[in-house]
């Protein structure tokens, strides 16, 4: 009769700051640096409203994920929840779906990073730059949650500082006339645009996949995820408002 070995558990190395940084970093990426221009072609200046509306469906989803992650703080996130509740088959489907969503979201962000870099280095090909960044990030994640979380804290707080400078420096040049005919695109188009930019917020719940590595998950997970969502809503609302106020749709 085979003897079951005790499953090895991951070290709990992430505190509140790490949870907040990972959840915020997974949210403030392509959603802010790539999608506003696309959203503006559809909703015009009302893209600000679309970003706010897009956050509403995520709130109950966020609380559901928090409840599950604190009750079952294990690596795997959605895969583990589905496996335990609905069986391995649906867990496998959910796990593959989560993996594909993350892969496609990261790919979109990498292409955007390559496009931004090409503005400063026009002779540089985007593909090798994106591949290099992907390999570097993969190497960082291999060293464990503590070190990768520390890097994420540095990057995210640096990003928030840059965004704060952008918002503050944009206020003097803000042009309210860019918001004329705010609802010209129609409410249906505004809702459809909200559906498109909804992906901007879903990264906030992906930290559940790391719940096994979180210290005191009953406290740190809810606080970190809720703070990350509030930060994302604030940045997206104020950021898109400044963007429209500076550049006509």
mmCIF file of N, CA, C and O in Angstrom, residues 47-145:
data_model
loop_
_atom_site.group_PDB
_atom_site.id
_atom_site.type_symbol
_atom_site.label_atom_id
_atom_site.label_comp_id
_atom_site.label_asym_id
_atom_site.label_seq_id
_atom_site.Cartn_x
_atom_site.Cartn_y
_atom_site.Cartn_z
ATOM 1 N N UNK A 47 -14.480 58.180 -21.754
ATOM 2 C CA UNK A 47 -13.671 57.029 -21.354
ATOM 3 C C UNK A 47 -13.394 57.074 -19.856
ATOM 4 O O UNK A 47 -13.188 56.028 -19.222
ATOM 5 N N UNK A 48 -13.386 58.283 -19.275
ATOM 6 C CA UNK A 48 -13.204 58.418 -17.814
ATOM 7 C C UNK A 48 -14.311 57.671 -17.090
ATOM 8 O O UNK A 48 -14.075 56.905 -16.149
ATOM 9 N N UNK A 49 -15.559 57.864 -17.549
ATOM 10 C CA UNK A 49 -16.707 57.178 -16.951
ATOM 11 C C UNK A 49 -16.633 55.681 -17.205
ATOM 12 O O UNK A 49 -16.987 54.874 -16.329
ATOM 13 N N UNK A 50 -16.174 55.288 -18.382
ATOM 14 C CA UNK A 50 -16.049 53.858 -18.712
ATOM 15 C C UNK A 50 -15.106 53.158 -17.743
ATOM 16 O O UNK A 50 -15.376 52.038 -17.293
ATOM 17 N N UNK A 51 -13.998 53.799 -17.411
ATOM 18 C CA UNK A 51 -13.045 53.203 -16.472
ATOM 19 C C UNK A 51 -13.646 53.057 -15.080
ATOM 20 O O UNK A 51 -13.374 52.085 -14.375
ATOM 21 N N UNK A 52 -14.462 54.029 -14.669
ATOM 22 C CA UNK A 52 -15.091 53.938 -13.350
ATOM 23 C C UNK A 52 -16.140 52.834 -13.332
ATOM 24 O O UNK A 52 -16.195 52.021 -12.393
ATOM 25 N N UNK A 53 -16.952 52.759 -14.383
ATOM 26 C CA UNK A 53 -17.975 51.718 -14.465
ATOM 27 C C UNK A 53 -17.362 50.326 -14.540
ATOM 28 O O UNK A 53 -17.923 49.357 -14.016
ATOM 29 N N UNK A 54 -16.207 50.218 -15.187
ATOM 30 C CA UNK A 54 -15.561 48.912 -15.345
ATOM 31 C C UNK A 54 -15.154 48.312 -14.009
ATOM 32 O O UNK A 54 -15.047 47.079 -13.883
ATOM 33 N N UNK A 55 -14.932 49.164 -13.013
ATOM 34 C CA UNK A 55 -14.493 48.665 -11.704
ATOM 35 C C UNK A 55 -15.641 48.053 -10.902
ATOM 36 O O UNK A 55 -15.399 47.215 -10.023
ATOM 37 N N UNK A 56 -16.888 48.439 -11.210
ATOM 38 C CA UNK A 56 -18.017 48.000 -10.386
ATOM 39 C C UNK A 56 -18.215 46.481 -10.379
ATOM 40 O O UNK A 56 -18.396 45.897 -9.301
ATOM 41 N N UNK A 57 -18.179 45.782 -11.544
ATOM 42 C CA UNK A 57 -18.376 44.323 -11.492
ATOM 43 C C UNK A 57 -17.254 43.589 -10.774
ATOM 44 O O UNK A 57 -17.448 42.443 -10.338
ATOM 45 N N UNK A 58 -16.095 44.217 -10.656
ATOM 46 C CA UNK A 58 -14.972 43.534 -10.021
ATOM 47 C C UNK A 58 -15.108 43.507 -8.500
ATOM 48 O O UNK A 58 -14.518 42.649 -7.846
ATOM 49 N N UNK A 59 -15.897 44.412 -7.932
ATOM 50 C CA UNK A 59 -15.987 44.497 -6.471
ATOM 51 C C UNK A 59 -16.531 43.208 -5.856
ATOM 52 O O UNK A 59 -15.902 42.642 -4.950
ATOM 53 N N UNK A 60 -17.698 42.678 -6.311
ATOM 54 C CA UNK A 60 -18.137 41.396 -5.730
ATOM 55 C C UNK A 60 -17.177 40.253 -6.041
ATOM 56 O O UNK A 60 -16.984 39.366 -5.203
ATOM 57 N N UNK A 61 -16.569 40.270 -7.229
ATOM 58 C CA UNK A 61 -15.591 39.229 -7.559
ATOM 59 C C UNK A 61 -14.401 39.296 -6.617
ATOM 60 O O UNK A 61 -13.877 38.270 -6.167
ATOM 61 N N UNK A 62 -13.960 40.519 -6.309
ATOM 62 C CA UNK A 62 -12.826 40.706 -5.410
ATOM 63 C C UNK A 62 -13.128 40.138 -4.026
ATOM 64 O O UNK A 62 -12.309 39.406 -3.451
ATOM 65 N N UNK A 63 -14.322 40.440 -3.486
ATOM 66 C CA UNK A 63 -14.662 39.938 -2.156
ATOM 67 C C UNK A 63 -14.799 38.417 -2.147
ATOM 68 O O UNK A 63 -14.463 37.764 -1.155
ATOM 69 N N UNK A 64 -15.296 37.853 -3.249
ATOM 70 C CA UNK A 64 -15.398 36.393 -3.348
ATOM 71 C C UNK A 64 -14.016 35.750 -3.327
ATOM 72 O O UNK A 64 -13.786 34.760 -2.621
ATOM 73 N N UNK A 65 -13.090 36.317 -4.102
ATOM 74 C CA UNK A 65 -11.725 35.770 -4.149
ATOM 75 C C UNK A 65 -11.041 35.923 -2.790
ATOM 76 O O UNK A 65 -10.343 35.012 -2.329
ATOM 77 N N UNK A 66 -11.248 37.060 -2.135
ATOM 78 C CA UNK A 66 -10.665 37.271 -0.810
ATOM 79 C C UNK A 66 -11.189 36.226 0.174
ATOM 80 O O UNK A 66 -10.423 35.636 0.954
ATOM 81 N N UNK A 67 -12.498 35.975 0.131
ATOM 82 C CA UNK A 67 -13.101 34.995 1.044
ATOM 83 C C UNK A 67 -12.519 33.605 0.818
ATOM 84 O O UNK A 67 -12.162 32.898 1.767
ATOM 85 N N UNK A 68 -12.395 33.216 -0.442
ATOM 86 C CA UNK A 68 -11.851 31.892 -0.761
ATOM 87 C C UNK A 68 -10.368 31.796 -0.411
ATOM 88 O O UNK A 68 -9.908 30.779 0.117
ATOM 89 N N UNK A 69 -9.611 32.858 -0.714
ATOM 90 C CA UNK A 69 -8.158 32.822 -0.483
ATOM 91 C C UNK A 69 -7.824 32.805 1.003
ATOM 92 O O UNK A 69 -6.823 32.205 1.403
ATOM 93 N N UNK A 70 -8.640 33.460 1.824
ATOM 94 C CA UNK A 70 -8.379 33.437 3.258
ATOM 95 C C UNK A 70 -8.854 32.135 3.888
ATOM 96 O O UNK A 70 -8.270 31.674 4.877
ATOM 97 N N UNK A 71 -9.901 31.527 3.320
ATOM 98 C CA UNK A 71 -10.374 30.237 3.831
ATOM 99 C C UNK A 71 -9.460 29.096 3.390
ATOM 100 O O UNK A 71 -9.263 28.123 4.132
ATOM 101 N N UNK A 72 -8.903 29.206 2.171
ATOM 102 C CA UNK A 72 -8.012 28.171 1.633
ATOM 103 C C UNK A 72 -6.742 28.830 1.101
ATOM 104 O O UNK A 72 -6.575 28.975 -0.109
ATOM 105 N N UNK A 73 -5.876 29.279 1.979
ATOM 106 C CA UNK A 73 -4.655 29.970 1.526
ATOM 107 C C UNK A 73 -3.637 29.000 0.936
ATOM 108 O O UNK A 73 -2.651 28.644 1.570
ATOM 109 N N UNK A 74 -3.875 28.588 -0.282
ATOM 110 C CA UNK A 74 -2.992 27.646 -0.953
ATOM 111 C C UNK A 74 -2.605 28.199 -2.321
ATOM 112 O O UNK A 74 -3.361 28.949 -2.960
ATOM 113 N N UNK A 75 -1.426 27.806 -2.796
ATOM 114 C CA UNK A 75 -0.972 28.234 -4.120
ATOM 115 C C UNK A 75 -1.904 27.670 -5.188
ATOM 116 O O UNK A 75 -2.427 26.576 -5.059
ATOM 117 N N UNK A 76 -2.112 28.429 -6.235
ATOM 118 C CA UNK A 76 -2.959 27.971 -7.329
ATOM 119 C C UNK A 76 -4.159 28.839 -7.589
ATOM 120 O O UNK A 76 -4.685 28.872 -8.698
ATOM 121 N N UNK A 77 -4.628 29.565 -6.565
ATOM 122 C CA UNK A 77 -5.732 30.490 -6.759
ATOM 123 C C UNK A 77 -6.990 29.831 -7.291
ATOM 124 O O UNK A 77 -7.505 28.869 -6.690
ATOM 125 N N UNK A 78 -7.485 30.315 -8.421
ATOM 126 C CA UNK A 78 -8.735 29.835 -9.000
ATOM 127 C C UNK A 78 -8.688 28.332 -9.258
ATOM 128 O O UNK A 78 -9.671 27.618 -9.033
ATOM 129 N N UNK A 79 -7.543 27.837 -9.727
ATOM 130 C CA UNK A 79 -7.409 26.394 -9.967
ATOM 131 C C UNK A 79 -7.715 25.606 -8.695
ATOM 132 O O UNK A 79 -8.494 24.648 -8.715
ATOM 133 N N UNK A 80 -7.109 26.001 -7.598
ATOM 134 C CA UNK A 80 -7.286 25.260 -6.345
ATOM 135 C C UNK A 80 -8.725 25.350 -5.850
ATOM 136 O O UNK A 80 -9.302 24.358 -5.391
ATOM 137 N N UNK A 81 -9.338 26.548 -5.956
ATOM 138 C CA UNK A 81 -10.720 26.713 -5.502
ATOM 139 C C UNK A 81 -11.666 25.810 -6.300
ATOM 140 O O UNK A 81 -12.542 25.151 -5.732
ATOM 141 N N UNK A 82 -11.504 25.801 -7.632
ATOM 142 C CA UNK A 82 -12.365 24.974 -8.476
ATOM 143 C C UNK A 82 -12.107 23.486 -8.250
ATOM 144 O O UNK A 82 -13.036 22.671 -8.241
ATOM 145 N N UNK A 83 -10.862 23.118 -8.082
ATOM 146 C CA UNK A 83 -10.513 21.720 -7.846
ATOM 147 C C UNK A 83 -11.157 21.202 -6.573
ATOM 148 O O UNK A 83 -11.702 20.088 -6.544
ATOM 149 N N UNK A 84 -11.145 21.997 -5.520
ATOM 150 C CA UNK A 84 -11.721 21.569 -4.245
ATOM 151 C C UNK A 84 -13.241 21.576 -4.259
ATOM 152 O O UNK A 84 -13.875 20.760 -3.587
ATOM 153 N N UNK A 85 -13.853 22.484 -5.000
ATOM 154 C CA UNK A 85 -15.310 22.626 -4.943
ATOM 155 C C UNK A 85 -16.039 21.860 -6.049
ATOM 156 O O UNK A 85 -17.111 21.292 -5.814
ATOM 157 N N UNK A 86 -15.478 21.839 -7.250
ATOM 158 C CA UNK A 86 -16.176 21.236 -8.399
ATOM 159 C C UNK A 86 -15.439 20.062 -9.022
ATOM 160 O O UNK A 86 -15.923 19.482 -9.987
ATOM 161 N N UNK A 87 -14.269 19.727 -8.507
ATOM 162 C CA UNK A 87 -13.563 18.560 -8.999
ATOM 163 C C UNK A 87 -12.379 18.900 -9.892
ATOM 164 O O UNK A 87 -12.256 20.023 -10.390
ATOM 165 N N UNK A 88 -11.505 17.905 -10.108
ATOM 166 C CA UNK A 88 -10.266 18.133 -10.860
ATOM 167 C C UNK A 88 -10.489 18.563 -12.310
ATOM 168 O O UNK A 88 -9.703 19.340 -12.846
ATOM 169 N N UNK A 89 -11.559 18.066 -12.961
ATOM 170 C CA UNK A 89 -11.774 18.388 -14.371
ATOM 171 C C UNK A 89 -12.010 19.884 -14.553
ATOM 172 O O UNK A 89 -11.339 20.548 -15.368
ATOM 173 N N UNK A 90 -12.948 20.445 -13.786
ATOM 174 C CA UNK A 90 -13.223 21.879 -13.887
ATOM 175 C C UNK A 90 -12.069 22.699 -13.313
ATOM 176 O O UNK A 90 -11.799 23.811 -13.759
ATOM 177 N N UNK A 91 -11.371 22.137 -12.334
ATOM 178 C CA UNK A 91 -10.176 22.814 -11.825
ATOM 179 C C UNK A 91 -9.122 22.951 -12.903
ATOM 180 O O UNK A 91 -8.467 23.987 -13.032
ATOM 181 N N UNK A 92 -8.973 21.880 -13.716
ATOM 182 C CA UNK A 92 -8.013 21.914 -14.825
ATOM 183 C C UNK A 92 -8.399 22.981 -15.850
ATOM 184 O O UNK A 92 -7.552 23.755 -16.295
ATOM 185 N N UNK A 93 -9.688 23.028 -16.195
ATOM 186 C CA UNK A 93 -10.160 24.028 -17.157
ATOM 187 C C UNK A 93 -9.933 25.440 -16.620
ATOM 188 O O UNK A 93 -9.433 26.327 -17.321
ATOM 189 N N UNK A 94 -10.296 25.652 -15.351
ATOM 190 C CA UNK A 94 -10.101 26.973 -14.744
ATOM 191 C C UNK A 94 -8.636 27.350 -14.648
ATOM 192 O O UNK A 94 -8.269 28.503 -14.866
ATOM 193 N N UNK A 95 -7.789 26.370 -14.331
ATOM 194 C CA UNK A 95 -6.357 26.640 -14.242
ATOM 195 C C UNK A 95 -5.760 27.028 -15.576
ATOM 196 O O UNK A 95 -4.974 27.981 -15.669
ATOM 197 N N UNK A 96 -6.156 26.301 -16.633
ATOM 198 C CA UNK A 96 -5.667 26.629 -17.976
ATOM 199 C C UNK A 96 -6.180 28.009 -18.396
ATOM 200 O O UNK A 96 -5.446 28.811 -18.982
ATOM 201 N N UNK A 97 -7.453 28.298 -18.077
ATOM 202 C CA UNK A 97 -8.013 29.606 -18.419
ATOM 203 C C UNK A 97 -7.287 30.736 -17.726
ATOM 204 O O UNK A 97 -6.980 31.770 -18.336
ATOM 205 N N UNK A 98 -6.977 30.552 -16.441
ATOM 206 C CA UNK A 98 -6.233 31.570 -15.691
ATOM 207 C C UNK A 98 -4.843 31.761 -16.280
ATOM 208 O O UNK A 98 -4.359 32.890 -16.430
ATOM 209 N N UNK A 99 -4.197 30.642 -16.600
ATOM 210 C CA UNK A 99 -2.845 30.703 -17.177
ATOM 211 C C UNK A 99 -2.863 31.455 -18.502
ATOM 212 O O UNK A 99 -2.024 32.326 -18.750
ATOM 213 N N UNK A 100 -3.847 31.142 -19.364
ATOM 214 C CA UNK A 100 -3.941 31.820 -20.660
ATOM 215 C C UNK A 100 -4.214 33.314 -20.479
ATOM 216 O O UNK A 100 -3.643 34.148 -21.190
ATOM 217 N N UNK A 101 -5.097 33.653 -19.537
ATOM 218 C CA UNK A 101 -5.403 35.069 -19.294
ATOM 219 C C UNK A 101 -4.158 35.830 -18.869
ATOM 220 O O UNK A 101 -3.893 36.948 -19.338
ATOM 221 N N UNK A 102 -3.366 35.229 -17.980
ATOM 222 C CA UNK A 102 -2.146 35.887 -17.514
ATOM 223 C C UNK A 102 -1.119 35.994 -18.635
ATOM 224 O O UNK A 102 -0.462 37.029 -18.797
ATOM 225 N N UNK A 103 -0.977 34.916 -19.422
ATOM 226 C CA UNK A 103 -0.019 34.926 -20.525
ATOM 227 C C UNK A 103 -0.368 36.017 -21.537
ATOM 228 O O UNK A 103 0.487 36.790 -21.984
ATOM 229 N N UNK A 104 -1.657 36.105 -21.899
ATOM 230 C CA UNK A 104 -2.076 37.092 -22.896
ATOM 231 C C UNK A 104 -1.949 38.515 -22.340
ATOM 232 O O UNK A 104 -1.563 39.435 -23.058
ATOM 233 N N UNK A 105 -2.286 38.699 -21.048
ATOM 234 C CA UNK A 105 -2.175 40.024 -20.433
ATOM 235 C C UNK A 105 -0.711 40.467 -20.382
ATOM 236 O O UNK A 105 -0.383 41.615 -20.691
ATOM 237 N N UNK A 106 0.172 39.540 -19.997
ATOM 238 C CA UNK A 106 1.597 39.863 -19.938
ATOM 239 C C UNK A 106 2.147 40.139 -21.339
ATOM 240 O O UNK A 106 2.944 41.065 -21.542
ATOM 241 N N UNK A 107 1.702 39.352 -22.321
ATOM 242 C CA UNK A 107 2.150 39.561 -23.697
ATOM 243 C C UNK A 107 1.750 40.943 -24.193
ATOM 244 O O UNK A 107 2.551 41.656 -24.819
ATOM 245 N N UNK A 108 0.514 41.333 -23.904
ATOM 246 C CA UNK A 108 0.027 42.658 -24.294
ATOM 247 C C UNK A 108 0.883 43.748 -23.657
ATOM 248 O O UNK A 108 1.270 44.730 -24.308
ATOM 249 N N UNK A 109 1.206 43.557 -22.366
ATOM 250 C CA UNK A 109 2.037 44.543 -21.670
ATOM 251 C C UNK A 109 3.452 44.590 -22.247
ATOM 252 O O UNK A 109 4.045 45.668 -22.387
ATOM 253 N N UNK A 110 4.004 43.430 -22.588
ATOM 254 C CA UNK A 110 5.358 43.377 -23.141
ATOM 255 C C UNK A 110 5.432 44.070 -24.498
ATOM 256 O O UNK A 110 6.393 44.789 -24.793
ATOM 257 N N UNK A 111 4.419 43.863 -25.332
ATOM 258 C CA UNK A 111 4.372 44.544 -26.626
ATOM 259 C C UNK A 111 4.307 46.055 -26.415
ATOM 260 O O UNK A 111 4.977 46.833 -27.100
ATOM 261 N N UNK A 112 3.504 46.472 -25.419
ATOM 262 C CA UNK A 112 3.413 47.900 -25.109
ATOM 263 C C UNK A 112 4.731 48.469 -24.615
ATOM 264 O O UNK A 112 5.139 49.565 -25.007
ATOM 265 N N UNK A 113 5.433 47.713 -23.760
ATOM 266 C CA UNK A 113 6.735 48.162 -23.275
ATOM 267 C C UNK A 113 7.712 48.302 -24.434
ATOM 268 O O UNK A 113 8.482 49.268 -24.505
ATOM 269 N N UNK A 114 7.673 47.337 -25.350
ATOM 270 C CA UNK A 114 8.540 47.417 -26.524
ATOM 271 C C UNK A 114 8.218 48.627 -27.376
ATOM 272 O O UNK A 114 9.124 49.296 -27.899
ATOM 273 N N UNK A 115 6.926 48.939 -27.507
ATOM 274 C CA UNK A 115 6.518 50.096 -28.306
ATOM 275 C C UNK A 115 6.999 51.402 -27.673
ATOM 276 O O UNK A 115 7.445 52.319 -28.370
ATOM 277 N N UNK A 116 6.907 51.493 -26.332
ATOM 278 C CA UNK A 116 7.384 52.686 -25.646
ATOM 279 C C UNK A 116 8.897 52.834 -25.798
ATOM 280 O O UNK A 116 9.403 53.933 -26.031
ATOM 281 N N UNK A 117 9.618 51.733 -25.641
ATOM 282 C CA UNK A 117 11.080 51.785 -25.768
ATOM 283 C C UNK A 117 11.481 52.204 -27.184
ATOM 284 O O UNK A 117 12.449 52.951 -27.375
ATOM 285 N N UNK A 118 10.714 51.752 -28.194
ATOM 286 C CA UNK A 118 11.046 52.093 -29.583
ATOM 287 C C UNK A 118 10.886 53.578 -29.865
ATOM 288 O O UNK A 118 11.454 54.096 -30.836
ATOM 289 N N UNK A 119 10.105 54.304 -29.023
ATOM 290 C CA UNK A 119 9.988 55.755 -29.191
ATOM 291 C C UNK A 119 11.327 56.438 -28.920
ATOM 292 O O UNK A 119 11.650 57.459 -29.529
ATOM 293 N N UNK A 120 12.096 55.866 -27.984
ATOM 294 C CA UNK A 120 13.390 56.447 -27.622
ATOM 295 C C UNK A 120 14.538 55.806 -28.407
ATOM 296 O O UNK A 120 15.557 56.442 -28.646
ATOM 297 N N UNK A 121 14.345 54.534 -28.789
ATOM 298 C CA UNK A 121 15.364 53.815 -29.566
ATOM 299 C C UNK A 121 14.687 53.246 -30.816
ATOM 300 O O UNK A 121 14.392 52.059 -30.895
ATOM 301 N N UNK A 122 14.418 54.097 -31.817
ATOM 302 C CA UNK A 122 13.614 53.682 -32.976
ATOM 303 C C UNK A 122 14.239 52.565 -33.810
ATOM 304 O O UNK A 122 13.528 51.868 -34.532
ATOM 305 N N UNK A 123 15.536 52.394 -33.739
ATOM 306 C CA UNK A 123 16.188 51.347 -34.535
ATOM 307 C C UNK A 123 16.189 49.987 -33.847
ATOM 308 O O UNK A 123 16.665 49.005 -34.412
ATOM 309 N N UNK A 124 15.633 49.937 -32.646
ATOM 310 C CA UNK A 124 15.624 48.697 -31.879
ATOM 311 C C UNK A 124 14.352 47.910 -32.200
ATOM 312 O O UNK A 124 13.250 48.460 -32.181
ATOM 313 N N UNK A 125 14.493 46.613 -32.494
ATOM 314 C CA UNK A 125 13.342 45.767 -32.788
ATOM 315 C C UNK A 125 12.576 45.467 -31.503
ATOM 316 O O UNK A 125 13.173 45.191 -30.451
ATOM 317 N N UNK A 126 11.239 45.512 -31.569
ATOM 318 C CA UNK A 126 10.407 45.322 -30.379
ATOM 319 C C UNK A 126 10.472 43.890 -29.870
ATOM 320 O O UNK A 126 10.558 43.649 -28.661
ATOM 321 N N UNK A 127 10.468 42.902 -30.782
ATOM 322 C CA UNK A 127 10.368 41.495 -30.370
ATOM 323 C C UNK A 127 11.506 41.059 -29.447
ATOM 324 O O UNK A 127 11.233 40.507 -28.367
ATOM 325 N N UNK A 128 12.782 41.261 -29.808
ATOM 326 C CA UNK A 128 13.838 40.831 -28.879
ATOM 327 C C UNK A 128 13.808 41.563 -27.545
ATOM 328 O O UNK A 128 14.160 40.987 -26.506
ATOM 329 N N UNK A 129 13.373 42.817 -27.553
ATOM 330 C CA UNK A 129 13.259 43.568 -26.293
ATOM 331 C C UNK A 129 12.204 42.927 -25.396
ATOM 332 O O UNK A 129 12.425 42.700 -24.190
ATOM 333 N N UNK A 130 11.047 42.610 -25.979
ATOM 334 C CA UNK A 130 9.964 41.985 -25.212
ATOM 335 C C UNK A 130 10.386 40.620 -24.677
ATOM 336 O O UNK A 130 10.107 40.274 -23.523
ATOM 337 N N UNK A 131 11.066 39.831 -25.505
ATOM 338 C CA UNK A 131 11.523 38.502 -25.079
ATOM 339 C C UNK A 131 12.540 38.625 -23.947
ATOM 340 O O UNK A 131 12.493 37.866 -22.957
ATOM 341 N N UNK A 132 13.443 39.572 -24.051
ATOM 342 C CA UNK A 132 14.457 39.776 -23.010
ATOM 343 C C UNK A 132 13.815 40.162 -21.684
ATOM 344 O O UNK A 132 14.177 39.635 -20.619
ATOM 345 N N UNK A 133 12.845 41.072 -21.739
ATOM 346 C CA UNK A 133 12.151 41.486 -20.515
ATOM 347 C C UNK A 133 11.407 40.301 -19.905
ATOM 348 O O UNK A 133 11.429 40.092 -18.684
ATOM 349 N N UNK A 134 10.754 39.490 -20.743
ATOM 350 C CA UNK A 134 10.013 38.320 -20.260
ATOM 351 C C UNK A 134 10.943 37.335 -19.567
ATOM 352 O O UNK A 134 10.625 36.810 -18.486
ATOM 353 N N UNK A 135 12.096 37.069 -20.161
ATOM 354 C CA UNK A 135 13.055 36.136 -19.561
ATOM 355 C C UNK A 135 13.609 36.687 -18.251
ATOM 356 O O UNK A 135 13.789 35.939 -17.278
ATOM 357 N N UNK A 136 13.862 37.994 -18.199
ATOM 358 C CA UNK A 136 14.372 38.607 -16.974
ATOM 359 C C UNK A 136 13.346 38.510 -15.843
ATOM 360 O O UNK A 136 13.687 38.171 -14.699
ATOM 361 N N UNK A 137 12.080 38.767 -16.159
ATOM 362 C CA UNK A 137 11.029 38.673 -15.144
ATOM 363 C C UNK A 137 10.829 37.232 -14.688
ATOM 364 O O UNK A 137 10.567 36.969 -13.505
ATOM 365 N N UNK A 138 10.936 36.280 -15.618
ATOM 366 C CA UNK A 138 10.827 34.871 -15.256
ATOM 367 C C UNK A 138 11.943 34.473 -14.299
ATOM 368 O O UNK A 138 11.714 33.752 -13.313
ATOM 369 N N UNK A 139 13.159 34.951 -14.572
ATOM 370 C CA UNK A 139 14.300 34.642 -13.699
ATOM 371 C C UNK A 139 14.087 35.211 -12.301
ATOM 372 O O UNK A 139 14.393 34.555 -11.297
ATOM 373 N N UNK A 140 13.533 36.420 -12.230
ATOM 374 C CA UNK A 140 13.270 37.040 -10.929
ATOM 375 C C UNK A 140 12.258 36.213 -10.133
ATOM 376 O O UNK A 140 12.418 35.995 -8.921
ATOM 377 N N UNK A 141 11.214 35.728 -10.812
ATOM 378 C CA UNK A 141 10.183 34.944 -10.119
ATOM 379 C C UNK A 141 10.685 33.590 -9.643
ATOM 380 O O UNK A 141 10.117 33.013 -8.711
ATOM 381 N N UNK A 142 11.731 33.081 -10.266
ATOM 382 C CA UNK A 142 12.277 31.789 -9.861
ATOM 383 C C UNK A 142 12.980 31.853 -8.504
ATOM 384 O O UNK A 142 13.139 30.828 -7.845
ATOM 385 N N UNK A 143 13.408 33.027 -8.084
ATOM 386 C CA UNK A 143 14.169 33.136 -6.840
ATOM 387 C C UNK A 143 13.269 33.156 -5.611
ATOM 388 O O UNK A 143 13.763 33.137 -4.488
ATOM 389 N N UNK A 144 11.944 33.186 -5.806
ATOM 390 C CA UNK A 144 11.027 33.134 -4.674
ATOM 391 C C UNK A 144 10.226 34.399 -4.485
ATOM 392 O O UNK A 144 10.573 35.463 -5.005
ATOM 393 N N UNK A 145 9.147 34.258 -3.715
ATOM 394 C CA UNK A 145 8.215 35.372 -3.538
ATOM 395 C C UNK A 145 8.832 36.540 -2.780
ATOM 396 O O UNK A 145 8.503 37.698 -3.038
#
